[in-house]
Amino acid sequence: MNFTDYLIYVKSQLNNLVKFRLIRIVLGNEACDLDSAISACVYAYFLHSTCQSKDEILHVPILNTQPSVFRLRNEIHWLLKENHSNMIFIDDIDLNYLYDKNKLEIILVDHHCLYSKFNKIVTQIIDHHPLKENSIALQDSSKIKIELVGSCCTLIAEEILTSNTNFQMTNEIAYLLTGPILFDTFNFSPSAGRTTEKDKQIYEQLLTYRTLPVDDSTLFKDLKQCASTTTGMSVQDLLQKDVKQVSGPNIRLVISSLPSEYTVEKLIGQLKTMKDIDEFLSNNDNADGVVMLSLETTNDETKRQLGFYIKKYEHMLPINEYIQRGEHNLNLRERGIPINQARIKLFEQRNVQASRKQILPLIENFAKDFAPQNSS
């Protein structure tokens, strides 16, 4: 069964899950970026292809988002071609029902923790993000693979290539895996600082399975162009395309990575009122604020901006002081903004190697420890 036939088959079984003894889902992260989506789809396909009990066990790739957000992911649509219409989303399956019937297992790719009861039924983890303290319930260390490589697809490919199975790596699967590796390492750009030796080694191995000639510098440029396409996108779309939520006992924040080449400064300049950004926060569990990140790459030069908007003015000083601490090593320099709004800050981020992967844990620690100023 090829990749397309597999995706069609799995989707056709969604109304017939009761016939299986076990539903094993491969779940990407909530940002549902290119790396996460391809990791989930390819690894689920590999597990299905090598499963000896296909009549009893169904392996299902799940995109951890909604169709309304997935429509903004032009780069995923482009790489998957017609297969983008065969995606399965988090609300397409009643996970609670399967959990209650003891028929559910979860494999996490491109993240390593679920903040819910489902964390107890995670049976495998493949991730490239820094480990969060006390976040993993899985006890079997042989089923945990966390390495700080450039792309999770590097680790997925390694799992497949080193597996002692009869799985046949094809041109299509190798092509799908090389896409996110190129995209996440910025075509192995030294200035981006996101490439490891393992990324390069696995990439070279994948090339040996590529039977059709493809110029990978062109592949990277095409993916980058798709990711930076913002035609027809509203302010809310731009903020919603790539988000992660961070919650603490007293504050909830959203981290938005803007489309490639679309700067935080440009988005702020589009704001005529705070209505769009407030509605965005309302649609994201009524969050208290948003941290915005942007990236520009021109002629192998990388530039980053960081900005934030907080609904309550009294929360501005704590996060403003925290984000600029020297130990965080972001090397921020504040810039003026093109509108008169005291609840927005904009910075040039001179440490361009600090991506969301490094900034997310900082914001998580802030949210965990944040106490309102009027607390006793």
mmCIF file of C-alpha atoms in Angstrom, residues 3-340:
data_model
loop_
_atom_site.group_PDB
_atom_site.id
_atom_site.type_symbol
_atom_site.label_atom_id
_atom_site.label_comp_id
_atom_site.label_asym_id
_atom_site.label_seq_id
_atom_site.Cartn_x
_atom_site.Cartn_y
_atom_site.Cartn_z
ATOM 1 C CA PHE A 3 1.380 6.512 1.001
ATOM 2 C CA THR A 4 -1.682 7.976 -0.732
ATOM 3 C CA ASP A 5 -3.647 4.740 -0.514
ATOM 4 C CA TYR A 6 -2.795 4.501 3.179
ATOM 5 C CA LEU A 7 -4.090 8.000 3.952
ATOM 6 C CA ILE A 8 -7.311 7.319 2.015
ATOM 7 C CA TYR A 9 -7.750 3.980 3.791
ATOM 8 C CA VAL A 10 -7.284 5.399 7.283
ATOM 9 C CA LYS A 11 -9.708 8.229 6.661
ATOM 10 C CA SER A 12 -12.275 5.726 5.353
ATOM 11 C CA GLN A 13 -12.080 3.845 8.661
ATOM 12 C CA LEU A 14 -12.986 6.769 10.936
ATOM 13 C CA ASN A 15 -16.628 5.675 11.090
ATOM 14 C CA ASN A 16 -15.643 2.078 11.707
ATOM 15 C CA LEU A 17 -13.137 2.319 14.547
ATOM 16 C CA VAL A 18 -15.046 -0.078 16.807
ATOM 17 C CA LYS A 19 -13.923 -3.033 14.702
ATOM 18 C CA PHE A 20 -10.299 -2.519 15.775
ATOM 19 C CA ARG A 21 -8.875 -3.753 19.060
ATOM 20 C CA LEU A 22 -6.566 -0.750 19.301
ATOM 21 C CA ILE A 23 -6.330 2.713 17.747
ATOM 22 C CA ARG A 24 -2.735 3.946 17.882
ATOM 23 C CA ILE A 25 -2.561 7.601 16.895
ATOM 24 C CA VAL A 26 0.566 9.478 15.907
ATOM 25 C CA LEU A 27 0.014 13.023 17.123
ATOM 26 C CA GLY A 28 1.944 16.093 16.058
ATOM 27 C CA ASN A 29 2.194 19.298 18.077
ATOM 28 C CA GLU A 30 -0.397 22.062 18.348
ATOM 29 C CA ALA A 31 1.477 24.428 16.022
ATOM 30 C CA CYS A 32 0.985 21.894 13.215
ATOM 31 C CA ASP A 33 3.925 23.201 11.234
ATOM 32 C CA LEU A 34 5.481 21.408 8.268
ATOM 33 C CA ASP A 35 7.854 19.338 10.419
ATOM 34 C CA SER A 36 5.089 18.207 12.757
ATOM 35 C CA ALA A 37 2.600 17.307 10.017
ATOM 36 C CA ILE A 38 5.048 15.322 7.887
ATOM 37 C CA SER A 39 6.493 13.566 10.948
ATOM 38 C CA ALA A 40 3.024 12.390 12.013
ATOM 39 C CA CYS A 41 1.949 11.242 8.548
ATOM 40 C CA VAL A 42 5.157 9.470 7.564
ATOM 41 C CA TYR A 43 5.705 7.742 10.900
ATOM 42 C CA ALA A 44 2.087 6.503 11.043
ATOM 43 C CA TYR A 45 2.499 5.154 7.501
ATOM 44 C CA PHE A 46 5.714 3.374 8.499
ATOM 45 C CA LEU A 47 4.046 1.814 11.570
ATOM 46 C CA HIS A 48 1.054 0.689 9.514
ATOM 47 C CA SER A 49 3.286 -0.766 6.804
ATOM 48 C CA THR A 50 5.293 -2.826 9.303
ATOM 49 C CA CYS A 51 2.404 -3.843 11.577
ATOM 50 C CA GLN A 52 1.694 -7.579 11.675
ATOM 51 C CA SER A 53 -1.854 -7.082 13.012
ATOM 52 C CA LYS A 54 -3.447 -4.630 10.611
ATOM 53 C CA ASP A 55 -6.907 -6.139 11.161
ATOM 54 C CA GLU A 56 -6.655 -5.421 14.889
ATOM 55 C CA ILE A 57 -4.566 -2.261 15.126
ATOM 56 C CA LEU A 58 -5.131 0.952 13.180
ATOM 57 C CA HIS A 59 -2.353 3.545 13.040
ATOM 58 C CA VAL A 60 -3.781 7.022 12.521
ATOM 59 C CA PRO A 61 -1.830 10.246 11.824
ATOM 60 C CA ILE A 62 -3.491 13.171 13.593
ATOM 61 C CA LEU A 63 -2.888 16.850 12.896
ATOM 62 C CA ASN A 64 -3.216 18.658 16.212
ATOM 63 C CA THR A 65 -5.216 21.582 14.820
ATOM 64 C CA GLN A 66 -8.464 22.535 13.105
ATOM 65 C CA PRO A 67 -9.183 22.701 9.350
ATOM 66 C CA SER A 68 -9.733 26.459 9.679
ATOM 67 C CA VAL A 69 -6.099 26.850 10.782
ATOM 68 C CA PHE A 70 -4.680 24.173 8.482
ATOM 69 C CA ARG A 71 -5.960 26.139 5.475
ATOM 70 C CA LEU A 72 -3.299 28.755 6.298
ATOM 71 C CA ARG A 73 -0.473 26.205 6.006
ATOM 72 C CA ASN A 74 0.354 26.720 2.343
ATOM 73 C CA GLU A 75 3.729 24.966 2.626
ATOM 74 C CA ILE A 76 2.127 21.738 3.925
ATOM 75 C CA HIS A 77 -0.490 21.799 1.184
ATOM 76 C CA TRP A 78 2.220 22.313 -1.414
ATOM 77 C CA LEU A 79 4.497 19.479 -0.212
ATOM 78 C CA LEU A 80 1.680 16.971 0.263
ATOM 79 C CA LYS A 81 0.095 17.858 -3.069
ATOM 80 C CA GLU A 82 -3.324 16.150 -3.389
ATOM 81 C CA ASN A 83 -2.777 14.285 -0.118
ATOM 82 C CA HIS A 84 -3.511 17.426 1.894
ATOM 83 C CA SER A 85 -7.202 16.632 1.427
ATOM 84 C CA ASN A 86 -6.725 13.302 3.222
ATOM 85 C CA MET A 87 -5.565 14.796 6.509
ATOM 86 C CA ILE A 88 -7.252 13.845 9.797
ATOM 87 C CA PHE A 89 -7.653 16.507 12.498
ATOM 88 C CA ILE A 90 -7.755 16.291 16.273
ATOM 89 C CA ASP A 91 -11.546 16.651 16.507
ATOM 90 C CA ASP A 92 -12.241 14.041 13.810
ATOM 91 C CA ILE A 93 -11.880 11.261 16.395
ATOM 92 C CA ASP A 94 -13.603 10.929 19.773
ATOM 93 C CA LEU A 95 -10.485 10.373 21.855
ATOM 94 C CA ASN A 96 -12.407 10.335 25.129
ATOM 95 C CA TYR A 97 -14.584 7.440 23.968
ATOM 96 C CA LEU A 98 -11.569 5.401 22.841
ATOM 97 C CA TYR A 99 -9.764 6.218 26.089
ATOM 98 C CA ASP A 100 -12.728 5.075 28.205
ATOM 99 C CA LYS A 101 -12.887 1.821 26.206
ATOM 100 C CA ASN A 102 -9.131 1.214 26.714
ATOM 101 C CA LYS A 103 -8.661 1.173 22.955
ATOM 102 C CA LEU A 104 -6.310 4.153 22.577
ATOM 103 C CA GLU A 105 -2.536 4.592 22.492
ATOM 104 C CA ILE A 106 -0.716 7.790 21.568
ATOM 105 C CA ILE A 107 2.675 8.361 19.972
ATOM 106 C CA LEU A 108 3.945 11.938 20.202
ATOM 107 C CA VAL A 109 6.088 13.402 17.425
ATOM 108 C CA ASP A 110 7.617 16.888 17.491
ATOM 109 C CA HIS A 111 6.531 17.347 21.135
ATOM 110 C CA HIS A 112 6.767 15.254 24.287
ATOM 111 C CA CYS A 113 3.950 16.143 26.649
ATOM 112 C CA LEU A 114 0.148 16.332 26.791
ATOM 113 C CA TYR A 115 -1.400 18.388 29.587
ATOM 114 C CA SER A 116 -4.309 16.008 30.047
ATOM 115 C CA LYS A 117 -5.203 12.471 31.082
ATOM 116 C CA PHE A 118 -3.987 11.320 27.661
ATOM 117 C CA ASN A 119 -0.376 11.792 28.788
ATOM 118 C CA LYS A 120 -0.787 8.504 30.703
ATOM 119 C CA ILE A 121 -1.314 6.510 27.499
ATOM 120 C CA VAL A 122 1.649 7.874 25.545
ATOM 121 C CA THR A 123 3.666 4.851 24.419
ATOM 122 C CA GLN A 124 6.421 6.501 22.385
ATOM 123 C CA ILE A 125 8.001 9.956 21.974
ATOM 124 C CA ILE A 126 10.121 11.314 19.129
ATOM 125 C CA ASP A 127 10.982 14.989 19.562
ATOM 126 C CA HIS A 128 13.687 17.604 19.044
ATOM 127 C CA HIS A 129 12.600 20.227 21.597
ATOM 128 C CA PRO A 130 14.236 20.905 24.982
ATOM 129 C CA LEU A 131 12.857 18.601 27.661
ATOM 130 C CA LYS A 132 10.297 20.145 29.999
ATOM 131 C CA GLU A 133 10.777 19.255 33.644
ATOM 132 C CA ASN A 134 8.466 16.508 34.959
ATOM 133 C CA SER A 135 6.582 16.440 31.664
ATOM 134 C CA ILE A 136 6.977 12.793 30.638
ATOM 135 C CA ALA A 137 4.866 10.048 32.207
ATOM 136 C CA LEU A 138 6.257 7.305 29.945
ATOM 137 C CA GLN A 139 8.616 5.120 31.976
ATOM 138 C CA ASP A 140 10.208 3.040 29.206
ATOM 139 C CA SER A 141 13.280 5.077 28.253
ATOM 140 C CA SER A 142 13.811 2.934 25.142
ATOM 141 C CA LYS A 143 10.611 4.462 23.746
ATOM 142 C CA ILE A 144 11.794 8.053 24.277
ATOM 143 C CA LYS A 145 13.923 9.705 21.618
ATOM 144 C CA ILE A 146 14.618 13.383 22.296
ATOM 145 C CA GLU A 147 17.558 14.987 20.519
ATOM 146 C CA LEU A 148 18.073 18.681 19.783
ATOM 147 C CA VAL A 149 18.486 18.315 16.034
ATOM 148 C CA GLY A 150 17.237 20.802 13.460
ATOM 149 C CA SER A 151 14.158 18.861 12.367
ATOM 150 C CA CYS A 152 11.996 16.156 13.905
ATOM 151 C CA CYS A 153 11.893 14.558 10.450
ATOM 152 C CA THR A 154 15.604 13.837 10.907
ATOM 153 C CA LEU A 155 14.722 11.623 13.878
ATOM 154 C CA ILE A 156 11.740 10.064 12.096
ATOM 155 C CA ALA A 157 13.964 9.198 9.140
ATOM 156 C CA GLU A 158 16.593 7.748 11.467
ATOM 157 C CA GLU A 159 13.975 5.554 13.164
ATOM 158 C CA ILE A 160 12.855 4.235 9.784
ATOM 159 C CA LEU A 161 16.310 3.801 8.259
ATOM 160 C CA THR A 162 17.685 1.923 11.278
ATOM 161 C CA SER A 163 14.617 -0.219 11.862
ATOM 162 C CA ASN A 164 14.998 -3.938 11.440
ATOM 163 C CA THR A 165 11.894 -4.219 9.259
ATOM 164 C CA ASN A 166 10.999 -4.920 5.665
ATOM 165 C CA PHE A 167 9.831 -1.347 5.095
ATOM 166 C CA GLN A 168 10.816 -0.093 1.661
ATOM 167 C CA MET A 169 11.914 3.531 1.642
ATOM 168 C CA THR A 170 10.566 5.112 -1.543
ATOM 169 C CA ASN A 171 11.345 8.240 -3.489
ATOM 170 C CA GLU A 172 8.072 9.784 -2.254
ATOM 171 C CA ILE A 173 8.757 9.196 1.451
ATOM 172 C CA ALA A 174 12.381 10.321 1.135
ATOM 173 C CA TYR A 175 11.187 13.454 -0.662
ATOM 174 C CA LEU A 176 8.599 14.212 2.042
ATOM 175 C CA LEU A 177 11.207 13.836 4.805
ATOM 176 C CA THR A 178 13.868 15.965 3.103
ATOM 177 C CA GLY A 179 11.417 18.869 2.738
ATOM 178 C CA PRO A 180 11.085 19.718 6.465
ATOM 179 C CA ILE A 181 14.790 19.043 7.079
ATOM 180 C CA LEU A 182 15.719 21.642 4.470
ATOM 181 C CA PHE A 183 13.002 24.007 5.657
ATOM 182 C CA ASP A 184 13.811 23.824 9.376
ATOM 183 C CA THR A 185 17.579 24.179 8.901
ATOM 184 C CA PHE A 186 17.120 26.973 6.348
ATOM 185 C CA ASN A 187 18.857 24.818 3.754
ATOM 186 C CA PHE A 188 21.656 24.121 6.260
ATOM 187 C CA SER A 189 22.396 27.842 6.633
ATOM 188 C CA PRO A 190 25.302 28.441 9.079
ATOM 189 C CA SER A 191 23.908 31.816 10.181
ATOM 190 C CA ALA A 192 20.614 30.270 11.281
ATOM 191 C CA GLY A 193 22.482 27.924 13.636
ATOM 192 C CA ARG A 194 19.875 25.166 13.440
ATOM 193 C CA THR A 195 21.794 22.397 11.692
ATOM 194 C CA THR A 196 23.476 19.432 13.399
ATOM 195 C CA GLU A 197 25.711 16.752 11.933
ATOM 196 C CA LYS A 198 22.874 14.250 12.269
ATOM 197 C CA ASP A 199 20.611 16.451 10.108
ATOM 198 C CA LYS A 200 23.265 16.426 7.387
ATOM 199 C CA GLN A 201 23.973 12.692 7.678
ATOM 200 C CA ILE A 202 20.329 11.628 7.575
ATOM 201 C CA TYR A 203 19.648 14.034 4.721
ATOM 202 C CA GLU A 204 22.479 12.469 2.699
ATOM 203 C CA GLN A 205 21.098 8.994 3.383
ATOM 204 C CA LEU A 206 17.633 10.057 2.224
ATOM 205 C CA LEU A 207 19.082 11.381 -1.021
ATOM 206 C CA THR A 208 20.173 7.860 -1.921
ATOM 207 C CA TYR A 209 16.484 6.886 -2.113
ATOM 208 C CA ARG A 210 15.522 9.832 -4.281
ATOM 209 C CA THR A 211 15.053 8.351 -7.730
ATOM 210 C CA LEU A 212 13.618 11.453 -9.362
ATOM 211 C CA PRO A 213 15.919 14.451 -9.904
ATOM 212 C CA VAL A 214 15.009 17.412 -7.697
ATOM 213 C CA ASP A 215 17.087 20.518 -7.043
ATOM 214 C CA ASP A 216 16.863 20.781 -3.268
ATOM 215 C CA SER A 217 17.852 24.448 -3.225
ATOM 216 C CA THR A 218 14.784 24.962 -5.421
ATOM 217 C CA LEU A 219 12.721 22.776 -3.078
ATOM 218 C CA PHE A 220 13.764 24.950 -0.144
ATOM 219 C CA LYS A 221 12.967 28.164 -2.021
ATOM 220 C CA ASP A 222 9.556 26.829 -3.055
ATOM 221 C CA LEU A 223 8.698 25.829 0.513
ATOM 222 C CA LYS A 224 9.923 29.169 1.823
ATOM 223 C CA GLN A 225 7.859 31.043 -0.763
ATOM 224 C CA CYS A 226 4.735 29.044 0.141
ATOM 225 C CA ALA A 227 5.302 29.649 3.843
ATOM 226 C CA SER A 228 5.724 33.384 3.316
ATOM 227 C CA THR A 229 2.603 33.773 1.172
ATOM 228 C CA THR A 230 0.219 36.064 3.043
ATOM 229 C CA THR A 231 -2.147 37.092 0.250
ATOM 230 C CA GLY A 232 -5.667 37.381 1.614
ATOM 231 C CA MET A 233 -4.612 36.809 5.220
ATOM 232 C CA SER A 234 -6.104 38.996 7.934
ATOM 233 C CA VAL A 235 -4.233 40.079 11.054
ATOM 234 C CA GLN A 236 -5.931 37.222 12.906
ATOM 235 C CA ASP A 237 -4.845 34.744 10.215
ATOM 236 C CA LEU A 238 -1.243 35.935 10.441
ATOM 237 C CA LEU A 239 -1.240 35.465 14.196
ATOM 238 C CA GLN A 240 -3.124 32.156 14.104
ATOM 239 C CA LYS A 241 -1.086 30.369 11.443
ATOM 240 C CA ASP A 242 1.607 29.067 13.819
ATOM 241 C CA VAL A 243 0.664 29.319 17.500
ATOM 242 C CA LYS A 244 1.460 27.638 20.791
ATOM 243 C CA GLN A 245 -0.313 28.334 24.058
ATOM 244 C CA VAL A 246 1.380 28.768 27.419
ATOM 245 C CA SER A 247 -0.593 28.674 30.654
ATOM 246 C CA GLY A 248 0.236 29.383 34.280
ATOM 247 C CA PRO A 249 -1.913 29.693 37.380
ATOM 248 C CA ASN A 250 -2.445 33.439 36.823
ATOM 249 C CA ILE A 251 -1.812 34.127 33.157
ATOM 250 C CA ARG A 252 -2.360 32.565 29.729
ATOM 251 C CA LEU A 253 -0.209 33.613 26.778
ATOM 252 C CA VAL A 254 0.000 32.708 23.099
ATOM 253 C CA ILE A 255 3.240 32.572 21.108
ATOM 254 C CA SER A 256 2.752 33.363 17.417
ATOM 255 C CA SER A 257 5.461 32.738 14.852
ATOM 256 C CA LEU A 258 4.599 34.968 11.909
ATOM 257 C CA PRO A 259 4.884 33.743 8.313
ATOM 258 C CA SER A 260 8.414 33.732 6.947
ATOM 259 C CA GLU A 261 9.673 37.204 5.961
ATOM 260 C CA TYR A 262 6.661 38.909 7.601
ATOM 261 C CA THR A 263 8.059 41.036 10.425
ATOM 262 C CA VAL A 264 6.492 41.858 13.765
ATOM 263 C CA GLU A 265 6.965 45.526 12.896
ATOM 264 C CA LYS A 266 4.926 45.109 9.710
ATOM 265 C CA LEU A 267 2.084 43.383 11.567
ATOM 266 C CA ILE A 268 2.009 46.093 14.238
ATOM 267 C CA GLY A 269 1.824 48.669 11.475
ATOM 268 C CA GLN A 270 -1.338 47.001 10.168
ATOM 269 C CA LEU A 271 -3.149 47.450 13.488
ATOM 270 C CA LYS A 272 -5.543 50.364 13.297
ATOM 271 C CA THR A 273 -7.259 49.327 16.542
ATOM 272 C CA MET A 274 -6.723 46.498 19.015
ATOM 273 C CA LYS A 275 -9.970 44.798 17.942
ATOM 274 C CA ASP A 276 -8.306 42.208 15.670
ATOM 275 C CA ILE A 277 -5.672 41.225 18.194
ATOM 276 C CA ASP A 278 -8.208 41.115 21.054
ATOM 277 C CA GLU A 279 -10.486 38.854 18.997
ATOM 278 C CA PHE A 280 -7.512 36.619 18.249
ATOM 279 C CA LEU A 281 -6.815 36.303 21.974
ATOM 280 C CA SER A 282 -10.483 35.629 22.661
ATOM 281 C CA ASN A 283 -10.449 32.816 20.105
ATOM 282 C CA ASN A 284 -7.414 31.294 21.809
ATOM 283 C CA ASP A 285 -9.019 30.458 25.155
ATOM 284 C CA ASN A 286 -9.285 34.140 26.090
ATOM 285 C CA ALA A 287 -5.520 34.505 26.421
ATOM 286 C CA ASP A 288 -4.077 37.502 28.272
ATOM 287 C CA GLY A 289 -1.497 38.372 25.658
ATOM 288 C CA VAL A 290 0.544 37.307 22.667
ATOM 289 C CA VAL A 291 4.300 37.053 22.084
ATOM 290 C CA MET A 292 5.070 37.576 18.388
ATOM 291 C CA LEU A 293 8.185 36.261 16.651
ATOM 292 C CA SER A 294 9.407 36.913 13.113
ATOM 293 C CA LEU A 295 12.286 35.811 10.931
ATOM 294 C CA GLU A 296 13.877 37.255 7.795
ATOM 295 C CA THR A 297 16.608 35.591 5.743
ATOM 296 C CA THR A 298 18.318 37.403 2.879
ATOM 297 C CA ASN A 299 21.652 36.455 1.281
ATOM 298 C CA ASP A 300 22.381 34.063 4.152
ATOM 299 C CA GLU A 301 21.798 36.875 6.683
ATOM 300 C CA THR A 302 19.236 36.147 9.374
ATOM 301 C CA LYS A 303 17.208 38.780 11.235
ATOM 302 C CA ARG A 304 14.676 38.241 14.009
ATOM 303 C CA GLN A 305 12.154 40.449 15.789
ATOM 304 C CA LEU A 306 10.233 39.822 19.004
ATOM 305 C CA GLY A 307 7.204 41.751 20.153
ATOM 306 C CA PHE A 308 4.352 41.358 22.572
ATOM 307 C CA TYR A 309 0.896 42.716 23.289
ATOM 308 C CA ILE A 310 -0.698 42.384 26.737
ATOM 309 C CA LYS A 311 -4.357 43.161 27.425
ATOM 310 C CA LYS A 312 -3.834 44.430 30.979
ATOM 311 C CA TYR A 313 -1.412 47.321 31.299
ATOM 312 C CA GLU A 314 -0.386 46.210 34.808
ATOM 313 C CA HIS A 315 1.050 43.021 33.302
ATOM 314 C CA MET A 316 3.341 44.956 30.960
ATOM 315 C CA LEU A 317 6.150 45.772 33.391
ATOM 316 C CA PRO A 318 6.684 42.198 34.668
ATOM 317 C CA ILE A 319 6.926 40.609 31.214
ATOM 318 C CA ASN A 320 8.921 43.528 29.786
ATOM 319 C CA GLU A 321 11.521 43.203 32.541
ATOM 320 C CA TYR A 322 11.575 39.410 32.352
ATOM 321 C CA ILE A 323 12.031 39.079 28.601
ATOM 322 C CA GLN A 324 15.035 41.434 28.612
ATOM 323 C CA ARG A 325 16.986 39.666 31.348
ATOM 324 C CA GLY A 326 20.598 39.115 30.362
ATOM 325 C CA GLU A 327 20.595 35.440 31.348
ATOM 326 C CA HIS A 328 18.019 34.726 28.656
ATOM 327 C CA ASN A 329 20.635 35.677 26.061
ATOM 328 C CA LEU A 330 18.157 37.038 23.536
ATOM 329 C CA ASN A 331 20.146 40.283 23.171
ATOM 330 C CA LEU A 332 17.068 42.440 22.650
ATOM 331 C CA ARG A 333 17.125 46.060 21.550
ATOM 332 C CA GLU A 334 13.843 47.945 21.843
ATOM 333 C CA ARG A 335 12.500 49.665 18.750
ATOM 334 C CA GLY A 336 9.836 52.275 18.300
ATOM 335 C CA ILE A 337 6.472 51.148 16.987
ATOM 336 C CA PRO A 338 4.450 52.757 14.171
ATOM 337 C CA ILE A 339 1.314 53.226 16.328
ATOM 338 C CA ASN A 340 0.530 54.892 19.637
#
